[in-house]
């Protein structure tokens, strides 16, 4: 095992016994949602994973240690710290470890640590991608590189249209990442079920998802797989409402000169503010929906 990694006793036991485990990220807690809803959600996501037959492993960096499996106190700490805790991407890990510092893991670092721990399935809300205007800013999330390099299945609700969804799909194709629609032929756009962009494959059951991932592993593919699971119909937002909020958030980010790692957290917080919390409720529901699918898929994967 990697000398910087701590796997919680419960997660370690499940992995040893070949039982299903689902990785969960922590930037969604610290930077993705406001306190205390973020902590409530993180606990509810863990509960949902358990109810669907798997063991949750929320991932973070605490005191310079890579953690797979957090205590409720550690989750509370990250949630309360919010945006003051470091948002840990791949380039930050060595510095955080060397300095004994804390970091909330993004999709990138959660995949990386999950893989070090031997966890194959990871549930989150939305992934990072190619930002609008990336032709000039070159702002492309490290999440896409990680999907190309690390063999973990990421279950999400698509990506928010704060991103350029078409360019994000192009980038994933270049990196060899299959984009799977769960019960849909269309890429979901996080708050809404449709984006107008097609996915590579439609899959309708957790067992078929598991079979695809097993084939990828059997082929020795080095990259991951992206499962996009549409938000349940009853929690989806009105497209016009969310589009208007996103446009406004993007305009404000550009006015304020927001750049680099601040961009995504700024836009996420602005959208919640502009929609008066409605988007936060949708966000919570879609994460729970993804946690359930990831748990069922991880369980199918254990049978293969
Ligand atoms: N998109 C969301 N919610 C999130 C994130 C993105 O809808 O919480 C977080 C995830 O942790 C993701 C990260 O990995 O932001 C991407 O940040 P960046 O765009 O700076 O790569
Ligand atoms: Mn970026």
mmCIF file of N, CA and C in Angstrom, residues 47-168:
data_model
loop_
_atom_site.group_PDB
_atom_site.id
_atom_site.type_symbol
_atom_site.label_atom_id
_atom_site.label_comp_id
_atom_site.label_asym_id
_atom_site.label_seq_id
_atom_site.Cartn_x
_atom_site.Cartn_y
_atom_site.Cartn_z
ATOM 1 N N UNK A 47 -25.116 7.416 3.493
ATOM 2 C CA UNK A 47 -26.240 6.560 3.900
ATOM 3 C C UNK A 47 -26.859 5.882 2.666
ATOM 4 N N UNK A 48 -26.995 6.656 1.603
ATOM 5 C CA UNK A 48 -27.581 6.114 0.365
ATOM 6 C C UNK A 48 -26.711 4.994 -0.201
ATOM 7 N N UNK A 49 -25.398 5.191 -0.170
ATOM 8 C CA UNK A 49 -24.477 4.147 -0.653
ATOM 9 C C UNK A 49 -24.703 2.863 0.163
ATOM 10 N N UNK A 50 -24.796 3.005 1.470
ATOM 11 C CA UNK A 50 -25.026 1.825 2.339
ATOM 12 C C UNK A 50 -26.354 1.161 2.022
ATOM 13 N N UNK A 51 -27.411 1.975 1.877
ATOM 14 C CA UNK A 51 -28.738 1.409 1.601
ATOM 15 C C UNK A 51 -28.760 0.620 0.289
ATOM 16 N N UNK A 52 -27.834 0.963 -0.602
ATOM 17 C CA UNK A 52 -27.769 0.250 -1.876
ATOM 18 C C UNK A 52 -26.660 -0.788 -1.891
ATOM 19 N N UNK A 53 -26.230 -1.196 -0.700
ATOM 20 C CA UNK A 53 -25.386 -2.390 -0.596
ATOM 21 C C UNK A 53 -23.886 -2.203 -0.713
ATOM 22 N N UNK A 54 -23.393 -0.958 -0.603
ATOM 23 C CA UNK A 54 -21.943 -0.777 -0.693
ATOM 24 C C UNK A 54 -21.436 0.030 0.511
ATOM 25 N N UNK A 55 -20.131 0.055 0.669
ATOM 26 C CA UNK A 55 -19.506 0.818 1.751
ATOM 27 C C UNK A 55 -18.991 2.135 1.172
ATOM 28 N N UNK A 56 -19.358 3.279 1.776
ATOM 29 C CA UNK A 56 -18.867 4.565 1.257
ATOM 30 C C UNK A 56 -17.436 4.854 1.715
ATOM 31 N N UNK A 57 -16.667 5.458 0.823
ATOM 32 C CA UNK A 57 -15.305 5.895 1.173
ATOM 33 C C UNK A 57 -15.167 7.336 0.711
ATOM 34 N N UNK A 58 -15.490 8.273 1.605
ATOM 35 C CA UNK A 58 -15.285 9.674 1.254
ATOM 36 C C UNK A 58 -13.784 9.943 1.350
ATOM 37 N N UNK A 59 -13.281 10.662 0.361
ATOM 38 C CA UNK A 59 -11.833 10.830 0.194
ATOM 39 C C UNK A 59 -11.417 12.289 0.402
ATOM 40 N N UNK A 60 -10.276 12.484 1.062
ATOM 41 C CA UNK A 60 -9.731 13.836 1.297
ATOM 42 C C UNK A 60 -8.265 13.700 1.685
ATOM 43 N N UNK A 61 -7.603 14.832 1.861
ATOM 44 C CA UNK A 61 -6.247 14.854 2.425
ATOM 45 C C UNK A 61 -6.361 15.538 3.784
ATOM 46 N N UNK A 62 -5.953 14.838 4.840
ATOM 47 C CA UNK A 62 -6.029 15.412 6.189
ATOM 48 C C UNK A 62 -4.656 15.287 6.832
ATOM 49 N N UNK A 63 -4.122 16.422 7.248
ATOM 50 C CA UNK A 63 -2.798 16.421 7.882
ATOM 51 C C UNK A 63 -1.737 15.761 7.006
ATOM 52 N N UNK A 64 -1.868 15.962 5.709
ATOM 53 C CA UNK A 64 -0.881 15.407 4.786
ATOM 54 C C UNK A 64 -1.061 13.931 4.471
ATOM 55 N N UNK A 65 -2.072 13.293 5.052
ATOM 56 C CA UNK A 65 -2.345 11.876 4.764
ATOM 57 C C UNK A 65 -3.474 11.767 3.745
ATOM 58 N N UNK A 66 -3.323 10.878 2.794
ATOM 59 C CA UNK A 66 -4.397 10.615 1.835
ATOM 60 C C UNK A 66 -5.383 9.683 2.535
ATOM 61 N N UNK A 67 -6.638 10.099 2.618
ATOM 62 C CA UNK A 67 -7.630 9.339 3.390
ATOM 63 C C UNK A 67 -8.674 8.729 2.473
ATOM 64 N N UNK A 68 -8.872 7.435 2.587
ATOM 65 C CA UNK A 68 -9.998 6.775 1.905
ATOM 66 C C UNK A 68 -10.926 6.289 3.000
ATOM 67 N N UNK A 69 -11.999 7.034 3.229
ATOM 68 C CA UNK A 69 -12.901 6.758 4.347
ATOM 69 C C UNK A 69 -12.683 7.803 5.426
ATOM 70 N N UNK A 70 -13.677 8.682 5.603
ATOM 71 C CA UNK A 70 -13.574 9.756 6.601
ATOM 72 C C UNK A 70 -14.534 9.494 7.755
ATOM 73 N N UNK A 71 -14.189 10.028 8.923
ATOM 74 C CA UNK A 71 -15.111 9.976 10.061
ATOM 75 C C UNK A 71 -16.122 11.109 9.904
ATOM 76 N N UNK A 72 -17.281 11.030 10.587
ATOM 77 C CA UNK A 72 -18.246 12.140 10.533
ATOM 78 C C UNK A 72 -17.607 13.454 10.995
ATOM 79 N N UNK A 73 -16.673 13.371 11.940
ATOM 80 C CA UNK A 73 -16.006 14.593 12.428
ATOM 81 C C UNK A 73 -15.151 15.214 11.322
ATOM 82 N N UNK A 74 -14.492 14.373 10.545
ATOM 83 C CA UNK A 74 -13.664 14.894 9.451
ATOM 84 C C UNK A 74 -14.542 15.526 8.359
ATOM 85 N N UNK A 75 -15.685 14.925 8.107
ATOM 86 C CA UNK A 75 -16.612 15.484 7.112
ATOM 87 C C UNK A 75 -17.142 16.843 7.594
ATOM 88 N N UNK A 76 -17.490 16.902 8.874
ATOM 89 C CA UNK A 76 -17.978 18.152 9.474
ATOM 90 C C UNK A 76 -16.883 19.241 9.357
ATOM 91 N N UNK A 77 -15.664 18.860 9.640
ATOM 92 C CA UNK A 77 -14.543 19.803 9.579
ATOM 93 C C UNK A 77 -14.377 20.370 8.156
ATOM 94 N N UNK A 78 -14.418 19.504 7.152
ATOM 95 C CA UNK A 78 -14.245 19.977 5.768
ATOM 96 C C UNK A 78 -15.415 20.859 5.345
ATOM 97 N N UNK A 79 -16.599 20.484 5.781
ATOM 98 C CA UNK A 79 -17.802 21.248 5.417
ATOM 99 C C UNK A 79 -17.795 22.625 6.045
ATOM 100 N N UNK A 80 -17.395 22.676 7.303
ATOM 101 C CA UNK A 80 -17.358 23.943 8.030
ATOM 102 C C UNK A 80 -16.260 24.845 7.477
ATOM 103 N N UNK A 81 -15.121 24.258 7.120
ATOM 104 C CA UNK A 81 -14.001 25.049 6.571
ATOM 105 C C UNK A 81 -14.386 25.653 5.228
ATOM 106 N N UNK A 82 -15.210 24.953 4.472
ATOM 107 C CA UNK A 82 -15.671 25.473 3.188
ATOM 108 C C UNK A 82 -14.515 25.839 2.290
ATOM 109 N N UNK A 83 -14.648 26.997 1.640
ATOM 110 C CA UNK A 83 -13.655 27.366 0.634
ATOM 111 C C UNK A 83 -12.303 27.756 1.226
ATOM 112 N N UNK A 84 -12.189 27.757 2.579
ATOM 113 C CA UNK A 84 -10.870 28.071 3.156
ATOM 114 C C UNK A 84 -9.961 26.841 3.155
ATOM 115 N N UNK A 85 -10.517 25.652 2.955
ATOM 116 C CA UNK A 85 -9.654 24.474 2.836
ATOM 117 C C UNK A 85 -9.146 24.426 1.389
ATOM 118 N N UNK A 86 -7.924 23.918 1.198
ATOM 119 C CA UNK A 86 -7.354 23.892 -0.161
ATOM 120 C C UNK A 86 -8.164 22.968 -1.055
ATOM 121 N N UNK A 87 -8.423 23.421 -2.273
ATOM 122 C CA UNK A 87 -9.035 22.569 -3.290
ATOM 123 C C UNK A 87 -7.873 21.800 -3.928
ATOM 124 N N UNK A 88 -7.827 20.507 -3.672
ATOM 125 C CA UNK A 88 -6.648 19.723 -4.034
ATOM 126 C C UNK A 88 -6.804 19.048 -5.380
ATOM 127 N N UNK A 89 -6.078 19.550 -6.359
ATOM 128 C CA UNK A 89 -6.026 18.890 -7.650
ATOM 129 C C UNK A 89 -4.724 18.092 -7.727
ATOM 130 N N UNK A 90 -4.466 17.453 -8.836
ATOM 131 C CA UNK A 90 -3.266 16.604 -8.971
ATOM 132 C C UNK A 90 -1.990 17.389 -8.653
ATOM 133 N N UNK A 91 -1.891 18.610 -9.162
ATOM 134 C CA UNK A 91 -0.656 19.374 -8.957
ATOM 135 C C UNK A 91 -0.431 19.752 -7.487
ATOM 136 N N UNK A 92 -1.454 19.665 -6.645
ATOM 137 C CA UNK A 92 -1.339 20.079 -5.242
ATOM 138 C C UNK A 92 -0.951 18.952 -4.287
ATOM 139 N N UNK A 93 -1.093 17.707 -4.725
ATOM 140 C CA UNK A 93 -0.970 16.590 -3.771
ATOM 141 C C UNK A 93 0.390 16.517 -3.086
ATOM 142 N N UNK A 94 1.469 16.621 -3.853
ATOM 143 C CA UNK A 94 2.798 16.482 -3.265
ATOM 144 C C UNK A 94 3.049 17.586 -2.233
ATOM 145 N N UNK A 95 2.621 18.793 -2.544
ATOM 146 C CA UNK A 95 2.826 19.910 -1.607
ATOM 147 C C UNK A 95 2.029 19.685 -0.327
ATOM 148 N N UNK A 96 0.787 19.249 -0.456
ATOM 149 C CA UNK A 96 -0.048 19.028 0.742
ATOM 150 C C UNK A 96 0.537 17.914 1.609
ATOM 151 N N UNK A 97 1.000 16.845 0.969
ATOM 152 C CA UNK A 97 1.581 15.722 1.712
ATOM 153 C C UNK A 97 2.868 16.173 2.408
ATOM 154 N N UNK A 98 3.749 16.852 1.669
ATOM 155 C CA UNK A 98 5.038 17.270 2.240
ATOM 156 C C UNK A 98 4.848 18.232 3.407
ATOM 157 N N UNK A 99 3.823 19.059 3.323
ATOM 158 C CA UNK A 99 3.591 20.063 4.363
ATOM 159 C C UNK A 99 2.661 19.599 5.475
ATOM 160 N N UNK A 100 2.131 18.402 5.349
ATOM 161 C CA UNK A 100 1.198 17.902 6.365
ATOM 162 C C UNK A 100 -0.083 18.702 6.390
ATOM 163 N N UNK A 101 -0.521 19.167 5.217
ATOM 164 C CA UNK A 101 -1.685 20.060 5.143
ATOM 165 C C UNK A 101 -2.969 19.287 4.800
ATOM 166 N N UNK A 102 -4.088 20.032 4.822
ATOM 167 C CA UNK A 102 -5.399 19.462 4.492
ATOM 168 C C UNK A 102 -5.801 19.869 3.080
ATOM 169 N N UNK A 103 -6.579 19.041 2.429
ATOM 170 C CA UNK A 103 -7.110 19.392 1.111
ATOM 171 C C UNK A 103 -8.389 18.635 0.838
ATOM 172 N N UNK A 104 -9.303 19.312 0.156
ATOM 173 C CA UNK A 104 -10.531 18.655 -0.297
ATOM 174 C C UNK A 104 -10.256 18.160 -1.711
ATOM 175 N N UNK A 105 -10.569 16.897 -1.961
ATOM 176 C CA UNK A 105 -10.206 16.311 -3.253
ATOM 177 C C UNK A 105 -11.270 16.556 -4.317
ATOM 178 N N UNK A 106 -10.796 16.937 -5.495
ATOM 179 C CA UNK A 106 -11.665 17.105 -6.661
ATOM 180 C C UNK A 106 -11.906 15.729 -7.285
ATOM 181 N N UNK A 107 -12.593 15.703 -8.409
ATOM 182 C CA UNK A 107 -12.789 14.450 -9.139
ATOM 183 C C UNK A 107 -11.419 13.852 -9.463
ATOM 184 N N UNK A 108 -10.494 14.703 -9.898
ATOM 185 C CA UNK A 108 -9.145 14.242 -10.242
ATOM 186 C C UNK A 108 -8.472 13.480 -9.108
ATOM 187 N N UNK A 109 -8.327 14.132 -7.965
ATOM 188 C CA UNK A 109 -7.568 13.518 -6.866
ATOM 189 C C UNK A 109 -8.371 12.420 -6.166
ATOM 190 N N UNK A 110 -9.702 12.515 -6.234
ATOM 191 C CA UNK A 110 -10.493 11.417 -5.671
ATOM 192 C C UNK A 110 -10.279 10.154 -6.504
ATOM 193 N N UNK A 111 -10.241 10.289 -7.832
ATOM 194 C CA UNK A 111 -9.965 9.127 -8.697
ATOM 195 C C UNK A 111 -8.592 8.549 -8.379
ATOM 196 N N UNK A 112 -7.628 9.458 -8.282
ATOM 197 C CA UNK A 112 -6.245 9.033 -8.056
ATOM 198 C C UNK A 112 -6.122 8.256 -6.733
ATOM 199 N N UNK A 113 -6.706 8.795 -5.672
ATOM 200 C CA UNK A 113 -6.605 8.144 -4.354
ATOM 201 C C UNK A 113 -7.457 6.872 -4.319
ATOM 202 N N UNK A 114 -8.637 6.916 -4.948
ATOM 203 C CA UNK A 114 -9.467 5.699 -5.023
ATOM 204 C C UNK A 114 -8.672 4.584 -5.675
ATOM 205 N N UNK A 115 -7.998 4.907 -6.757
ATOM 206 C CA UNK A 115 -7.219 3.889 -7.467
ATOM 207 C C UNK A 115 -6.077 3.345 -6.591
ATOM 208 N N UNK A 116 -5.405 4.236 -5.867
ATOM 209 C CA UNK A 116 -4.341 3.785 -4.946
ATOM 210 C C UNK A 116 -4.911 2.816 -3.901
ATOM 211 N N UNK A 117 -6.169 3.080 -3.497
ATOM 212 C CA UNK A 117 -6.791 2.258 -2.450
ATOM 213 C C UNK A 117 -7.419 0.978 -3.010
ATOM 214 N N UNK A 118 -7.557 0.885 -4.328
ATOM 215 C CA UNK A 118 -8.189 -0.294 -4.932
ATOM 216 C C UNK A 118 -9.699 -0.175 -5.052
ATOM 217 N N UNK A 119 -10.201 1.070 -5.092
ATOM 218 C CA UNK A 119 -11.654 1.298 -5.254
ATOM 219 C C UNK A 119 -11.925 1.622 -6.717
ATOM 220 N N UNK A 120 -12.932 0.962 -7.298
ATOM 221 C CA UNK A 120 -13.139 1.082 -8.743
ATOM 222 C C UNK A 120 -14.270 2.007 -9.148
ATOM 223 N N UNK A 121 -15.197 2.272 -8.240
ATOM 224 C CA UNK A 121 -16.378 3.063 -8.617
ATOM 225 C C UNK A 121 -16.470 4.295 -7.724
ATOM 226 N N UNK A 122 -16.812 5.409 -8.333
ATOM 227 C CA UNK A 122 -16.803 6.720 -7.650
ATOM 228 C C UNK A 122 -18.068 7.475 -8.065
ATOM 229 N N UNK A 123 -18.783 8.008 -7.086
ATOM 230 C CA UNK A 123 -19.987 8.787 -7.389
ATOM 231 C C UNK A 123 -19.781 10.244 -7.025
ATOM 232 N N UNK A 124 -20.255 11.139 -7.883
ATOM 233 C CA UNK A 124 -20.197 12.567 -7.585
ATOM 234 C C UNK A 124 -21.394 13.265 -8.221
ATOM 235 N N UNK A 125 -21.351 14.622 -8.240
ATOM 236 C CA UNK A 125 -22.408 15.383 -8.889
ATOM 237 C C UNK A 125 -22.042 15.650 -10.332
ATOM 238 N N UNK A 126 -21.136 16.617 -10.499
ATOM 239 C CA UNK A 126 -20.715 16.959 -11.857
ATOM 240 C C UNK A 126 -19.206 16.955 -11.958
ATOM 241 N N UNK A 127 -18.694 16.743 -13.153
ATOM 242 C CA UNK A 127 -17.240 16.775 -13.344
ATOM 243 C C UNK A 127 -16.832 18.144 -13.890
ATOM 244 N N UNK A 128 -15.546 18.431 -13.789
ATOM 245 C CA UNK A 128 -14.986 19.595 -14.463
ATOM 246 C C UNK A 128 -14.812 19.261 -15.937
ATOM 247 N N UNK A 129 -14.601 20.278 -16.751
ATOM 248 C CA UNK A 129 -14.453 20.017 -18.188
ATOM 249 C C UNK A 129 -13.781 21.173 -18.890
ATOM 250 N N UNK A 130 -14.058 21.290 -20.173
ATOM 251 C CA UNK A 130 -13.498 22.391 -20.963
ATOM 252 C C UNK A 130 -14.385 23.612 -20.729
ATOM 253 N N UNK A 131 -13.794 24.678 -20.214
ATOM 254 C CA UNK A 131 -14.594 25.877 -19.939
ATOM 255 C C UNK A 131 -14.950 26.611 -21.221
ATOM 256 N N UNK A 132 -16.036 27.336 -21.176
ATOM 257 C CA UNK A 132 -16.383 28.190 -22.316
ATOM 258 C C UNK A 132 -15.246 29.200 -22.496
ATOM 259 N N UNK A 133 -14.856 29.428 -23.715
ATOM 260 C CA UNK A 133 -13.760 30.367 -23.970
ATOM 261 C C UNK A 133 -12.388 29.729 -23.819
ATOM 262 N N UNK A 134 -12.341 28.403 -23.672
ATOM 263 C CA UNK A 134 -11.050 27.723 -23.476
ATOM 264 C C UNK A 134 -10.125 27.887 -24.684
ATOM 265 N N UNK A 135 -10.697 28.247 -25.829
ATOM 266 C CA UNK A 135 -9.855 28.503 -27.013
ATOM 267 C C UNK A 135 -8.801 29.559 -26.691
ATOM 268 N N UNK A 136 -9.138 30.504 -25.826
ATOM 269 C CA UNK A 136 -8.149 31.520 -25.469
ATOM 270 C C UNK A 136 -7.602 31.364 -24.049
ATOM 271 N N UNK A 137 -8.443 30.898 -23.088
ATOM 272 C CA UNK A 137 -7.955 30.800 -21.702
ATOM 273 C C UNK A 137 -7.191 29.502 -21.447
ATOM 274 N N UNK A 138 -7.428 28.488 -22.263
ATOM 275 C CA UNK A 138 -6.891 27.131 -22.048
ATOM 276 C C UNK A 138 -7.336 26.553 -20.715
ATOM 277 N N UNK A 139 -8.472 26.992 -20.199
ATOM 278 C CA UNK A 139 -8.983 26.460 -18.938
ATOM 279 C C UNK A 139 -9.718 25.146 -19.185
ATOM 280 N N UNK A 140 -8.987 24.071 -18.967
ATOM 281 C CA UNK A 140 -9.521 22.719 -19.148
ATOM 282 C C UNK A 140 -9.266 21.970 -17.853
ATOM 283 N N UNK A 141 -10.309 21.425 -17.253
ATOM 284 C CA UNK A 141 -10.157 20.778 -15.951
ATOM 285 C C UNK A 141 -9.230 19.571 -16.021
ATOM 286 N N UNK A 142 -8.423 19.433 -14.972
ATOM 287 C CA UNK A 142 -7.567 18.240 -14.834
ATOM 288 C C UNK A 142 -8.410 16.966 -14.724
ATOM 289 N N UNK A 143 -9.703 17.114 -14.430
ATOM 290 C CA UNK A 143 -10.578 15.930 -14.348
ATOM 291 C C UNK A 143 -10.555 15.141 -15.655
ATOM 292 N N UNK A 144 -10.452 15.819 -16.767
ATOM 293 C CA UNK A 144 -10.508 15.128 -18.064
ATOM 294 C C UNK A 144 -9.239 14.318 -18.298
ATOM 295 N N UNK A 145 -8.097 14.861 -17.893
ATOM 296 C CA UNK A 145 -6.826 14.126 -17.999
ATOM 297 C C UNK A 145 -6.874 12.883 -17.121
ATOM 298 N N UNK A 146 -7.400 13.068 -15.908
ATOM 299 C CA UNK A 146 -7.433 11.944 -14.969
ATOM 300 C C UNK A 146 -8.325 10.837 -15.508
ATOM 301 N N UNK A 147 -9.449 11.228 -16.095
ATOM 302 C CA UNK A 147 -10.332 10.211 -16.697
ATOM 303 C C UNK A 147 -9.592 9.454 -17.793
ATOM 304 N N UNK A 148 -8.673 10.133 -18.464
ATOM 305 C CA UNK A 148 -7.898 9.479 -19.511
ATOM 306 C C UNK A 148 -6.796 8.573 -18.978
ATOM 307 N N UNK A 149 -6.431 8.763 -17.710
ATOM 308 C CA UNK A 149 -5.247 8.079 -17.173
ATOM 309 C C UNK A 149 -5.485 7.100 -16.047
ATOM 310 N N UNK A 150 -6.626 7.182 -15.391
ATOM 311 C CA UNK A 150 -6.823 6.395 -14.168
ATOM 312 C C UNK A 150 -8.060 5.517 -14.296
ATOM 313 N N UNK A 151 -7.900 4.203 -14.105
ATOM 314 C CA UNK A 151 -9.009 3.282 -14.353
ATOM 315 C C UNK A 151 -10.051 3.225 -13.233
ATOM 316 N N UNK A 152 -10.843 4.264 -13.140
ATOM 317 C CA UNK A 152 -11.936 4.336 -12.167
ATOM 318 C C UNK A 152 -13.193 4.731 -12.927
ATOM 319 N N UNK A 153 -14.331 4.137 -12.567
ATOM 320 C CA UNK A 153 -15.600 4.544 -13.169
ATOM 321 C C UNK A 153 -16.165 5.715 -12.379
ATOM 322 N N UNK A 154 -16.470 6.808 -13.060
ATOM 323 C CA UNK A 154 -17.020 7.987 -12.392
ATOM 324 C C UNK A 154 -18.495 8.120 -12.788
ATOM 325 N N UNK A 155 -19.368 8.095 -11.781
ATOM 326 C CA UNK A 155 -20.804 8.246 -12.026
ATOM 327 C C UNK A 155 -21.187 9.677 -11.671
ATOM 328 N N UNK A 156 -21.670 10.428 -12.657
ATOM 329 C CA UNK A 156 -22.025 11.837 -12.437
ATOM 330 C C UNK A 156 -23.350 12.126 -13.139
ATOM 331 N N UNK A 157 -23.798 13.374 -13.061
ATOM 332 C CA UNK A 157 -25.057 13.759 -13.719
ATOM 333 C C UNK A 157 -24.751 14.595 -14.964
ATOM 334 N N UNK A 158 -23.600 14.321 -15.589
ATOM 335 C CA UNK A 158 -23.174 15.103 -16.748
ATOM 336 C C UNK A 158 -22.368 16.288 -16.266
ATOM 337 N N UNK A 159 -22.411 17.362 -17.000
ATOM 338 C CA UNK A 159 -21.649 18.544 -16.604
ATOM 339 C C UNK A 159 -22.541 19.766 -16.732
ATOM 340 N N UNK A 160 -22.226 20.765 -15.922
ATOM 341 C CA UNK A 160 -23.013 22.003 -15.955
ATOM 342 C C UNK A 160 -22.660 22.801 -17.191
ATOM 343 N N UNK A 161 -23.617 23.563 -17.671
ATOM 344 C CA UNK A 161 -23.315 24.354 -18.863
ATOM 345 C C UNK A 161 -22.543 25.639 -18.542
ATOM 346 N N UNK A 162 -21.929 25.690 -17.327
ATOM 347 C CA UNK A 162 -20.853 26.686 -17.127
ATOM 348 C C UNK A 162 -19.701 26.284 -18.039
ATOM 349 N N UNK A 163 -19.743 25.011 -18.505
ATOM 350 C CA UNK A 163 -18.696 24.487 -19.381
ATOM 351 C C UNK A 163 -19.175 24.485 -20.822
ATOM 352 N N UNK A 164 -18.225 24.294 -21.745
ATOM 353 C CA UNK A 164 -18.564 24.052 -23.138
ATOM 354 C C UNK A 164 -18.714 22.539 -23.275
ATOM 355 N N UNK A 165 -19.965 22.077 -23.318
ATOM 356 C CA UNK A 165 -20.202 20.628 -23.281
ATOM 357 C C UNK A 165 -19.707 19.932 -24.543
ATOM 358 N N UNK A 166 -19.839 20.603 -25.682
ATOM 359 C CA UNK A 166 -19.360 20.016 -26.942
ATOM 360 C C UNK A 166 -17.854 19.806 -26.917
ATOM 361 N N UNK A 167 -17.114 20.816 -26.479
ATOM 362 C CA UNK A 167 -15.650 20.693 -26.416
ATOM 363 C C UNK A 167 -15.231 19.674 -25.353
ATOM 364 N N UNK A 168 -15.993 19.599 -24.286
ATOM 365 C CA UNK A 168 -15.689 18.611 -23.238
ATOM 366 C C UNK A 168 -15.789 17.195 -23.813
#
